[in-house]
Amino acid sequence: MLSATRIHADTATVTVVSDTKDITDWALRYFGGWWNATAVNAPASSGSIADGGALLLADVDSDRMADIETLVGDYEHDEVDYANARTLVARHEDGVIYAAQPAERLAYHYDPATSRLVIVGDHTEQVAVAASRLARELVRGQLLRAGWHILHASCVVRDGRALLTFGPKGAGKTTTALLLAREGYDLLANDRVFVRPEDGALRILPWPSAAAIGFGLLESTGLYEPLRARVLAGEQMHPTQDQRVTDALHAGSSKPIWNAKGKELKPQFFPDQLSSILGMTLAPQAHATALLFPRVEKDADEPQLVEAPRALEEEDFFTSKTEDRYPDIFRLAPDKAAPATDLADRLALLPRRALVLTHDSRAGAELLAKTAEGLLPE
């Protein structure tokens, strides 16, 4: 029996439909905390939905997967890296796009004329991961067409006012968001946000995603043992979590783990687990009010404010050129993005602070809370 989940984010709408309820339930838990995701009756026709938006059909279907893989092989195709996976993409002359990820045992068929995307694979969990990821991509395309932009920032909220934190990987965006969330702020995003100028303000929407939080930060904030207790009781973490991380949690080890490329392997949380395990409150929208620019210096004597917060840079805005994890293989985004000049000018007018964080989470939380209170006064 078909089941369906309807996802709304502002004016964007995507309906996920599947013969497997676990797949549509996955979309509910992935988007329900940040976007408006609800279980609905499945559409009568698999070709379209009555009130517009996009339709995503996701099922375990090995035969259809093999058929799409054959089509990709028959057509001239490109090879790209999508979500850290080798992906073969073929574009038919009628505009239909076929794709396959051989190692993941997934295949895709997208018809832009009807905004209908099909995902099929061998295993329920793999299909569910892909369906949630592509549902978000369908929403992203609709929001970009409506004039929204994507910023590389974490975001916390108090009373509808958003504090955006910018910086490259390792600068402390997630650390800042987690520490402020522990201080009573609502979490809107840990890595990216949607933003659009509206009525003299900058409106912010979340980018729902799994969150990676290191053992050191979890240990120093008192969250490691609650997480371990949930895992020992059978809690399933996000499937992108490395098995070595899961093994460490079972063994009671909080020592950081590194892969062969020198990247730290971290516990991976579903969006809903940020609330259920870590106790955070998720914010569905806000208005940009101030900016933070942290950097982590583990050898610094203490956390402290520093002079001259930097200006926003090209790397702070996600575009087709800077997107590294999710290239637009199905051409869901507009060919020409809305100009970001007005957005950048308005962001430049917001109050901002720069600060150095250390591995002393308690002292860092105190400084962040004091700084945030000054930027977001009552």
Tab-separated table of C-alpha atoms in Angstrom:
chain	number	residue	atom	x	y	z
A	1	MET	CA	0.000	0.000	0.000
A	2	LEU	CA	1.334	3.407	-0.980
A	3	SER	CA	2.310	5.863	1.745
A	4	ALA	CA	3.251	9.521	1.335
A	5	THR	CA	4.936	12.399	3.145
A	6	ARG	CA	4.316	15.986	2.084
A	7	ILE	CA	7.143	18.481	2.693
A	8	HIS	CA	6.611	22.254	2.703
A	9	ALA	CA	9.333	24.876	3.031
A	10	ASP	CA	7.933	28.345	2.390
A	11	THR	CA	6.393	28.046	-1.132
A	12	ALA	CA	8.320	24.864	-2.027
A	13	THR	CA	6.451	21.554	-1.936
A	14	VAL	CA	7.649	17.981	-2.431
A	15	THR	CA	5.612	14.799	-1.958
A	16	VAL	CA	7.535	11.584	-1.256
A	17	VAL	CA	5.597	8.439	-2.199
A	18	SER	CA	6.631	4.827	-1.643
A	19	ASP	CA	5.362	1.268	-1.355
A	20	THR	CA	7.603	1.046	1.712
A	21	LYS	CA	6.363	3.072	4.675
A	22	ASP	CA	9.832	3.120	6.245
A	23	ILE	CA	10.973	5.351	3.369
A	24	THR	CA	8.252	7.970	3.842
A	25	ASP	CA	8.646	7.755	7.633
A	26	TRP	CA	12.345	8.517	7.139
A	27	ALA	CA	11.367	11.748	5.348
A	28	LEU	CA	9.089	12.647	8.261
A	29	ARG	CA	11.858	12.345	10.842
A	30	TYR	CA	14.382	14.062	8.577
A	31	PHE	CA	12.335	17.165	7.770
A	32	GLY	CA	9.621	17.340	10.425
A	33	GLY	CA	11.656	19.289	12.969
A	34	TRP	CA	12.722	22.055	10.597
A	35	TRP	CA	10.277	22.046	7.684
A	36	ASN	CA	6.576	21.266	7.626
A	37	ALA	CA	6.552	17.525	6.886
A	38	THR	CA	3.364	15.530	7.410
A	39	ALA	CA	1.983	12.125	6.479
A	40	VAL	CA	-0.676	12.487	3.757
A	41	ASN	CA	-2.773	10.270	1.521
A	42	ALA	CA	-0.814	9.063	-1.473
A	43	PRO	CA	-1.807	10.794	-4.749
A	44	ALA	CA	-4.228	8.887	-6.947
A	45	SER	CA	-1.861	9.183	-9.919
A	46	SER	CA	1.876	8.605	-9.808
A	47	GLY	CA	2.340	11.009	-12.692
A	48	SER	CA	1.574	14.250	-10.885
A	49	ILE	CA	0.126	15.757	-7.740
A	50	ALA	CA	-2.947	17.914	-7.565
A	51	ASP	CA	-1.590	21.049	-5.909
A	52	GLY	CA	1.666	21.394	-7.798
A	53	GLY	CA	5.169	20.991	-6.473
A	54	ALA	CA	7.449	18.041	-7.141
A	55	LEU	CA	6.785	14.324	-6.827
A	56	LEU	CA	9.415	11.855	-5.651
A	57	LEU	CA	8.724	8.128	-6.040
A	58	ALA	CA	11.134	5.922	-4.064
A	59	ASP	CA	11.047	2.118	-3.859
A	60	VAL	CA	13.080	-1.029	-3.549
A	61	ASP	CA	12.953	-2.380	-7.086
A	62	SER	CA	16.010	-4.257	-8.361
A	63	ASP	CA	14.544	-4.898	-11.814
A	64	ARG	CA	13.804	-1.246	-12.520
A	65	MET	CA	17.186	-0.269	-11.138
A	66	ALA	CA	18.828	-2.639	-13.626
A	67	ASP	CA	16.747	-1.147	-16.469
A	68	ILE	CA	17.904	2.394	-15.632
A	69	GLU	CA	21.513	1.259	-15.295
A	70	THR	CA	21.241	-0.219	-18.795
A	71	LEU	CA	19.854	3.063	-20.161
A	72	VAL	CA	22.696	5.018	-18.567
A	73	GLY	CA	25.175	2.647	-20.164
A	74	ASP	CA	23.497	2.898	-23.566
A	75	TYR	CA	23.548	6.707	-23.608
A	76	GLU	CA	26.565	8.965	-23.570
A	77	HIS	CA	27.086	9.801	-19.912
A	78	ASP	CA	29.212	11.857	-17.553
A	79	GLU	CA	30.858	10.697	-14.342
A	80	VAL	CA	30.575	12.971	-11.298
A	81	ASP	CA	30.971	12.743	-7.540
A	82	TYR	CA	27.601	13.212	-5.826
A	83	ALA	CA	27.233	12.832	-2.052
A	84	ASN	CA	30.723	11.275	-1.994
A	85	ALA	CA	29.674	8.568	-4.447
A	86	ARG	CA	30.681	7.838	-8.048
A	87	THR	CA	27.637	8.750	-10.132
A	88	LEU	CA	26.983	8.169	-13.840
A	89	VAL	CA	24.631	10.725	-15.402
A	90	ALA	CA	23.008	10.480	-18.854
A	91	ARG	CA	20.836	13.235	-20.358
A	92	HIS	CA	18.393	12.208	-23.071
A	93	GLU	CA	17.571	14.571	-25.914
A	94	ASP	CA	13.976	14.918	-24.610
A	95	GLY	CA	15.318	16.389	-21.356
A	96	VAL	CA	14.885	13.280	-19.197
A	97	ILE	CA	17.879	12.533	-16.960
A	98	TYR	CA	18.981	9.054	-15.918
A	99	ALA	CA	21.631	8.383	-13.258
A	100	ALA	CA	23.163	5.423	-11.471
A	101	GLN	CA	25.399	4.958	-8.447
A	102	PRO	CA	26.807	1.444	-8.925
A	103	ALA	CA	28.493	1.058	-5.536
A	104	GLU	CA	25.401	2.276	-3.676
A	105	ARG	CA	23.071	0.145	-5.840
A	106	LEU	CA	20.845	3.125	-6.655
A	107	ALA	CA	19.361	4.436	-9.889
A	108	TYR	CA	17.422	7.599	-10.754
A	109	HIS	CA	15.036	8.839	-13.437
A	110	TYR	CA	14.042	12.518	-13.510
A	111	ASP	CA	11.523	14.118	-15.885
A	112	PRO	CA	11.762	17.922	-15.669
A	113	ALA	CA	8.526	18.372	-17.633
A	114	THR	CA	6.522	16.909	-14.725
A	115	SER	CA	8.963	17.549	-11.817
A	116	ARG	CA	8.806	13.792	-11.188
A	117	LEU	CA	11.851	12.008	-9.775
A	118	VAL	CA	12.092	8.209	-9.404
A	119	ILE	CA	14.637	6.547	-7.092
A	120	VAL	CA	15.042	2.757	-7.010
A	121	GLY	CA	17.553	0.478	-5.361
A	122	ASP	CA	18.292	-2.833	-3.687
A	123	HIS	CA	17.966	-1.865	-0.027
A	124	THR	CA	15.397	0.125	1.922
A	125	GLU	CA	17.911	2.136	3.934
A	126	GLN	CA	19.916	3.190	0.879
A	127	VAL	CA	16.746	4.240	-0.939
A	128	ALA	CA	15.511	6.133	2.137
A	129	VAL	CA	18.793	8.060	2.443
A	130	ALA	CA	18.700	8.970	-1.252
A	131	ALA	CA	15.017	9.921	-1.120
A	132	SER	CA	15.530	12.322	1.782
A	133	ARG	CA	18.590	13.830	0.138
A	134	LEU	CA	16.820	14.338	-3.196
A	135	ALA	CA	13.638	15.617	-1.563
A	136	ARG	CA	15.815	18.325	-0.064
A	137	GLU	CA	17.389	18.966	-3.466
A	138	LEU	CA	13.942	19.361	-5.043
A	139	VAL	CA	13.043	21.876	-2.341
A	140	ARG	CA	16.364	23.641	-2.903
A	141	GLY	CA	15.626	24.025	-6.609
A	142	GLN	CA	12.202	25.510	-5.950
A	143	LEU	CA	13.529	27.932	-3.321
A	144	LEU	CA	16.394	29.082	-5.531
A	145	ARG	CA	13.891	29.768	-8.312
A	146	ALA	CA	11.924	31.866	-5.809
A	147	GLY	CA	14.935	34.072	-5.101
A	148	TRP	CA	16.439	32.341	-2.077
A	149	HIS	CA	20.202	31.918	-1.593
A	150	ILE	CA	22.255	29.453	0.436
A	151	LEU	CA	24.845	30.590	2.959
A	152	HIS	CA	27.606	28.435	4.427
A	153	ALA	CA	26.770	29.195	8.054
A	154	SER	CA	25.403	27.727	11.241
A	155	CYS	CA	22.550	29.553	12.916
A	156	VAL	CA	20.935	29.868	16.342
A	157	VAL	CA	17.801	31.821	17.168
A	158	ARG	CA	16.283	33.678	20.089
A	159	ASP	CA	12.839	35.295	19.836
A	160	GLY	CA	12.893	35.054	16.051
A	161	ARG	CA	16.278	36.773	15.745
A	162	ALA	CA	19.034	34.775	14.059
A	163	LEU	CA	22.741	34.800	14.855
A	164	LEU	CA	24.666	33.477	11.832
A	165	THR	CA	28.139	31.968	12.285
A	166	PHE	CA	30.546	31.928	9.327
A	167	GLY	CA	33.871	30.269	8.697
A	168	PRO	CA	35.630	27.542	6.698
A	169	LYS	CA	35.624	23.896	7.755
A	170	GLY	CA	37.091	23.580	11.219
A	171	ALA	CA	36.513	27.209	12.149
A	172	GLY	CA	33.969	26.340	14.832
A	173	LYS	CA	30.552	26.839	13.201
A	174	THR	CA	29.087	23.635	14.632
A	175	THR	CA	30.830	24.157	17.974
A	176	THR	CA	29.382	27.663	18.237
A	177	ALA	CA	25.889	26.465	17.378
A	178	LEU	CA	26.021	23.545	19.822
A	179	LEU	CA	27.366	25.618	22.706
A	180	LEU	CA	24.768	28.349	22.196
A	181	ALA	CA	22.010	25.739	21.871
A	182	ARG	CA	23.146	24.422	25.268
A	183	GLU	CA	22.766	28.003	26.552
A	184	GLY	CA	19.084	28.121	25.592
A	185	TYR	CA	19.156	29.253	21.977
A	186	ASP	CA	17.157	27.394	19.318
A	187	LEU	CA	19.122	25.667	16.570
A	188	LEU	CA	18.171	26.598	13.011
A	189	ALA	CA	21.105	25.023	11.143
A	190	ASN	CA	24.550	23.595	11.795
A	191	ASP	CA	26.143	24.132	8.374
A	192	ARG	CA	23.892	25.892	5.801
A	193	VAL	CA	20.887	28.172	5.684
A	194	PHE	CA	18.535	29.566	3.062
A	195	VAL	CA	18.249	33.360	3.099
A	196	ARG	CA	16.187	35.912	1.142
A	197	PRO	CA	15.650	39.679	1.522
A	198	GLU	CA	12.002	40.309	2.434
A	199	ASP	CA	10.324	43.570	3.486
A	200	GLY	CA	13.506	45.236	4.632
A	201	ALA	CA	14.737	42.161	6.541
A	202	LEU	CA	16.663	38.969	5.807
A	203	ARG	CA	14.519	35.888	6.321
A	204	ILE	CA	16.273	32.616	7.201
A	205	LEU	CA	15.087	29.051	6.600
A	206	PRO	CA	16.850	25.818	7.679
A	207	TRP	CA	18.741	23.369	5.503
A	208	PRO	CA	17.875	20.044	7.200
A	209	SER	CA	20.836	17.699	7.331
A	210	ALA	CA	22.574	15.145	9.473
A	211	ALA	CA	24.918	16.715	12.021
A	212	ALA	CA	28.458	15.503	12.728
A	213	ILE	CA	29.650	16.301	16.258
A	214	GLY	CA	33.087	15.239	17.480
A	215	PHE	CA	33.744	13.098	20.546
A	216	GLY	CA	35.743	15.869	22.203
A	217	LEU	CA	32.904	18.377	22.002
A	218	LEU	CA	30.345	15.820	23.157
A	219	GLU	CA	32.552	14.829	26.099
A	220	SER	CA	33.284	18.405	27.176
A	221	THR	CA	29.612	19.387	27.085
A	222	GLY	CA	28.432	16.357	29.045
A	223	LEU	CA	26.618	14.872	26.055
A	224	TYR	CA	28.809	11.837	25.409
A	225	GLU	CA	27.331	9.606	28.130
A	226	PRO	CA	23.673	10.374	27.218
A	227	LEU	CA	24.519	9.537	23.601
A	228	ARG	CA	26.296	6.328	24.575
A	229	ALA	CA	23.377	5.273	26.771
A	230	ARG	CA	20.965	5.696	23.876
A	231	VAL	CA	23.217	3.721	21.514
A	232	LEU	CA	23.606	0.900	24.047
A	233	ALA	CA	19.811	0.841	24.366
A	234	GLY	CA	19.507	0.254	20.619
A	235	GLU	CA	19.292	3.779	19.187
A	236	GLN	CA	20.235	3.782	15.492
A	237	MET	CA	22.403	6.703	14.439
A	238	HIS	CA	22.516	8.135	10.919
A	239	PRO	CA	23.789	5.484	8.462
A	240	THR	CA	26.665	7.726	7.326
A	241	GLN	CA	28.256	7.144	10.736
A	242	ASP	CA	31.445	5.108	10.424
A	243	GLN	CA	31.341	1.700	12.123
A	244	ARG	CA	34.473	2.616	14.082
A	245	VAL	CA	32.509	5.430	15.741
A	246	THR	CA	29.713	3.046	16.667
A	247	ASP	CA	32.235	0.565	18.062
A	248	ALA	CA	33.848	3.324	20.155
A	249	LEU	CA	30.479	4.279	21.626
A	250	HIS	CA	29.811	0.671	22.584
A	251	ALA	CA	33.275	0.407	24.133
A	252	GLY	CA	32.885	3.654	26.073
A	253	SER	CA	35.799	5.372	24.330
A	254	SER	CA	35.608	9.103	23.563
A	255	LYS	CA	39.086	9.308	22.037
A	256	PRO	CA	38.933	11.029	18.615
A	257	ILE	CA	39.140	8.695	15.612
A	258	TRP	CA	40.835	9.656	12.342
A	259	ASN	CA	40.644	8.064	8.924
A	260	ALA	CA	43.538	7.515	6.528
A	261	LYS	CA	43.070	10.996	5.037
A	262	GLY	CA	43.367	12.688	8.412
A	263	LYS	CA	39.653	13.467	8.733
A	264	GLU	CA	38.055	13.033	12.139
A	265	LEU	CA	35.271	10.474	12.215
A	266	LYS	CA	32.343	11.753	14.280
A	267	PRO	CA	28.956	10.587	15.559
A	268	GLN	CA	26.315	11.377	12.936
A	269	PHE	CA	22.906	12.538	14.144
A	270	PHE	CA	19.559	12.532	12.369
A	271	PRO	CA	17.947	15.994	12.640
A	272	ASP	CA	15.348	14.687	15.098
A	273	GLN	CA	18.099	13.242	17.314
A	274	LEU	CA	19.413	16.749	17.934
A	275	SER	CA	16.261	17.137	19.998
A	276	SER	CA	15.659	13.611	21.299
A	277	ILE	CA	19.273	12.894	22.335
A	278	LEU	CA	20.961	16.287	22.698
A	279	GLY	CA	17.948	18.204	23.995
A	280	MET	CA	18.029	21.001	21.439
A	281	THR	CA	15.005	22.963	20.256
A	282	LEU	CA	14.872	23.372	16.466
A	283	ALA	CA	13.818	26.678	14.906
A	284	PRO	CA	11.858	26.618	11.598
A	285	GLN	CA	12.651	30.205	10.540
A	286	ALA	CA	14.023	33.533	11.769
A	287	HIS	CA	15.365	36.901	10.614
A	288	ALA	CA	19.104	37.557	10.378
A	289	THR	CA	20.166	39.945	13.132
A	290	ALA	CA	23.927	39.570	13.680
A	291	LEU	CA	27.025	37.677	12.514
A	292	LEU	CA	29.795	35.760	14.285
A	293	PHE	CA	33.216	34.811	12.910
A	294	PRO	CA	34.937	32.262	15.185
A	295	ARG	CA	38.163	30.395	14.766
A	296	VAL	CA	39.476	27.570	16.929
A	297	GLU	CA	43.005	27.913	18.342
A	298	LYS	CA	43.600	24.971	20.661
A	299	ASP	CA	46.840	26.468	22.018
A	300	ALA	CA	45.329	29.848	22.905
A	301	ASP	CA	45.296	30.715	26.603
A	302	GLU	CA	41.560	31.380	26.724
A	303	PRO	CA	38.575	32.163	24.483
A	304	GLN	CA	38.494	35.858	23.627
A	305	LEU	CA	37.038	38.463	21.305
A	306	VAL	CA	39.411	39.683	18.599
A	307	GLU	CA	39.510	42.796	16.463
A	308	ALA	CA	38.388	43.338	12.881
A	309	PRO	CA	35.748	40.754	11.969
A	310	ARG	CA	36.253	39.887	8.338
A	311	ALA	CA	33.916	40.747	5.488
A	312	LEU	CA	31.853	38.004	3.880
A	313	GLU	CA	33.647	36.197	1.079
A	314	GLU	CA	32.643	34.174	-1.970
A	315	GLU	CA	33.107	30.942	0.006
A	316	ASP	CA	30.332	32.031	2.387
A	317	PHE	CA	27.775	31.842	-0.452
A	318	PHE	CA	26.915	28.474	-1.984
A	319	THR	CA	26.708	28.602	-5.777
A	320	SER	CA	26.967	26.049	-8.561
A	321	LYS	CA	30.716	26.779	-8.583
A	322	THR	CA	31.276	26.349	-4.848
A	323	GLU	CA	28.901	23.433	-4.168
A	324	ASP	CA	31.128	20.470	-3.408
A	325	ARG	CA	28.881	17.734	-1.993
A	326	TYR	CA	25.660	18.011	-3.981
A	327	PRO	CA	26.265	19.184	-7.552
A	328	ASP	CA	23.033	19.838	-9.442
A	329	ILE	CA	23.090	16.630	-11.492
A	330	PHE	CA	19.337	16.775	-12.200
A	331	ARG	CA	19.385	20.474	-13.125
A	332	LEU	CA	16.866	21.349	-10.444
A	333	ALA	CA	18.223	24.850	-9.853
A	334	PRO	CA	17.602	27.787	-12.194
A	335	ASP	CA	20.151	28.299	-14.950
A	336	LYS	CA	20.780	31.812	-13.682
A	337	ALA	CA	20.722	32.416	-9.959
A	338	ALA	CA	19.162	35.529	-8.484
A	339	PRO	CA	21.771	38.276	-7.945
A	340	ALA	CA	23.266	38.180	-4.452
A	341	THR	CA	24.407	41.818	-4.446
A	342	ASP	CA	21.490	43.121	-2.384
A	343	LEU	CA	21.830	40.202	0.031
A	344	ALA	CA	25.552	40.811	0.527
A	345	ASP	CA	24.977	44.534	1.051
A	346	ARG	CA	22.336	43.880	3.711
A	347	LEU	CA	24.454	41.287	5.500
A	348	ALA	CA	27.321	43.804	5.561
A	349	LEU	CA	25.159	46.201	7.604
A	350	LEU	CA	24.525	43.713	10.432
A	351	PRO	CA	26.526	43.915	13.666
A	352	ARG	CA	29.293	41.340	13.919
A	353	ARG	CA	31.951	39.985	16.219
A	354	ALA	CA	35.038	37.826	15.748
A	355	LEU	CA	36.374	35.547	18.444
A	356	VAL	CA	38.885	32.825	19.198
A	357	LEU	CA	37.656	29.573	20.744
A	358	THR	CA	39.780	26.966	22.507
A	359	HIS	CA	39.046	23.385	23.534
A	360	ASP	CA	37.725	24.721	26.862
A	361	SER	CA	34.020	24.347	26.078
A	362	ARG	CA	32.825	25.822	29.374
A	363	ALA	CA	34.815	29.034	28.934
A	364	GLY	CA	33.844	29.164	25.258
A	365	ALA	CA	30.158	28.821	26.100
A	366	GLU	CA	30.409	31.682	28.601
A	367	LEU	CA	32.063	33.978	26.062
A	368	LEU	CA	29.631	33.005	23.304
A	369	ALA	CA	26.604	33.544	25.526
A	370	LYS	CA	27.843	36.979	26.608
A	371	THR	CA	28.664	37.937	23.014
A	372	ALA	CA	25.332	36.679	21.696
A	373	GLU	CA	23.436	38.627	24.358
A	374	GLY	CA	25.199	41.780	23.232
A	375	LEU	CA	24.343	41.114	19.585
A	376	LEU	CA	20.750	40.010	20.244
A	377	PRO	CA	19.623	42.322	23.064
A	378	GLU	CA	16.289	41.756	24.776
